[in-house]
Amino acid sequence: MSDLPNFKFDLENAKGWSSAAGSARQHTVDEFPISTSFAAVSMRLQPGALRELHWHAIAAEWAYVISGRCRVTVIAPSGNAEIADFGPGDVWYFPKGHGHSIQGLGKQECHFLLVFDDGRFSEFGTFSITDWMSCTPPEVLGQDLSLPSEIVAKLPKKEVYIVQGEVPPEAPPAALNPNLEPSQLTHKFRLGAAPLMQFAGGTERLVSAQQFPISSTITGVLLTIKPGGLRELHWHPNADEWQYYIKGRSEIGVFGANGKYRQDEFGPGQVAFINRGFGHYIKQIGNEETQILVAFNSPDYQEISISAWLASNPPQLLADNFELDIGAIERFPRDGRFICPALS
Ligand code: MN
Ligand code: MN
């Protein structure tokens, strides 16, 4: 048995950007080299704080709201637009290049996870509107927006990134353009209200492109594992797996073929990354139920669990494979277990 590379990152203790209005902590391949297919940001916005208008050139943005509420504006190519409000359990997806903003609503901080489908992506190398405008000759901006030079002269001189604004009214106000074409595809999905799949040791809610058509590169899962429960040995044929620990703890063992294996423990604010096709299990540890946000870099969800795999073979084949007698094979499970309950 030999070791696999580190697959754990402490996102909430990462360095990042912070002000009275909000904060952002991230991992890219620079901080977390194994995660080539995902970068992520943990962002907090105070009520009224605005993550300014921006877009991402190389990655789509998938997000999950943990606490608080926020409002996003997003424009799609051809001018279709959407203004939508988000609360705990809600997911958004902005395809690569769609312009958007995020603003805190209500009376409490909004905390959300941003997941990008490219590990080279950096939130701090994004295309922000004030950064762009401050690089552009003022006379070009004046001509473009039909604005007098005294207004152009007051525009920010560098990227504002997150700026404290007014707390928006509860009902979304109309846009500057009164004749806006609504978006053809919604950017919002309520993962927390998706069907609950129940297993002996925990639960799962799922959002893939099947339920949320705009999400063409990412599938998300909200996984809970009861105390003592085990998300059984399995692998994903079509996707890398990224996990963020919302609450509780777990132990993960990853198998990378040819005797390569690594095991680690995870808790709140930490991230795990598991390569496509690598075998793994997730075992709940501690007294508290474990809740994990999971993202896969594929529009559809695929997994194969060891119990279902074994049960799909003739008993004698299994007896031959493991050099066991048929009596022992008869004790194996008859179908997939998915999340096993605690050992009694
Ligand atoms: Mn963004
Ligand atoms: Mn998995």
mmCIF file of N, CA, C and O and ligand atoms in Angstrom, residues 234 236 241 280 296, ligand 2:
data_model
loop_
_atom_site.group_PDB
_atom_site.id
_atom_site.type_symbol
_atom_site.label_atom_id
_atom_site.label_comp_id
_atom_site.label_asym_id
_atom_site.label_seq_id
_atom_site.Cartn_x
_atom_site.Cartn_y
_atom_site.Cartn_z
ATOM 1 N N HIS A 234 -17.825 3.067 -3.204
ATOM 2 C CA HIS A 234 -18.411 3.327 -4.523
ATOM 3 C C HIS A 234 -17.443 4.144 -5.352
ATOM 4 O O HIS A 234 -16.407 4.588 -4.854
ATOM 5 N N HIS A 236 -17.477 6.976 -9.113
ATOM 6 C CA HIS A 236 -18.260 7.716 -10.107
ATOM 7 C C HIS A 236 -17.564 7.600 -11.454
ATOM 8 O O HIS A 236 -16.475 8.152 -11.634
ATOM 9 N N GLU A 241 -15.337 14.348 -7.792
ATOM 10 C CA GLU A 241 -16.252 14.698 -6.701
ATOM 11 C C GLU A 241 -15.595 15.730 -5.798
ATOM 12 O O GLU A 241 -14.481 15.538 -5.321
ATOM 13 N N HIS A 280 -14.098 5.051 -3.171
ATOM 14 C CA HIS A 280 -14.070 5.762 -1.886
ATOM 15 C C HIS A 280 -15.272 5.402 -1.021
ATOM 16 O O HIS A 280 -16.272 4.885 -1.515
ATOM 17 N N PHE A 296 -20.357 17.400 -8.616
ATOM 18 C CA PHE A 296 -19.708 16.543 -9.610
ATOM 19 C C PHE A 296 -19.577 17.337 -10.906
ATOM 20 O O PHE A 296 -20.505 18.063 -11.267
HETATM 21 MN MN MN B 2 -18.873 9.650 -4.064
#
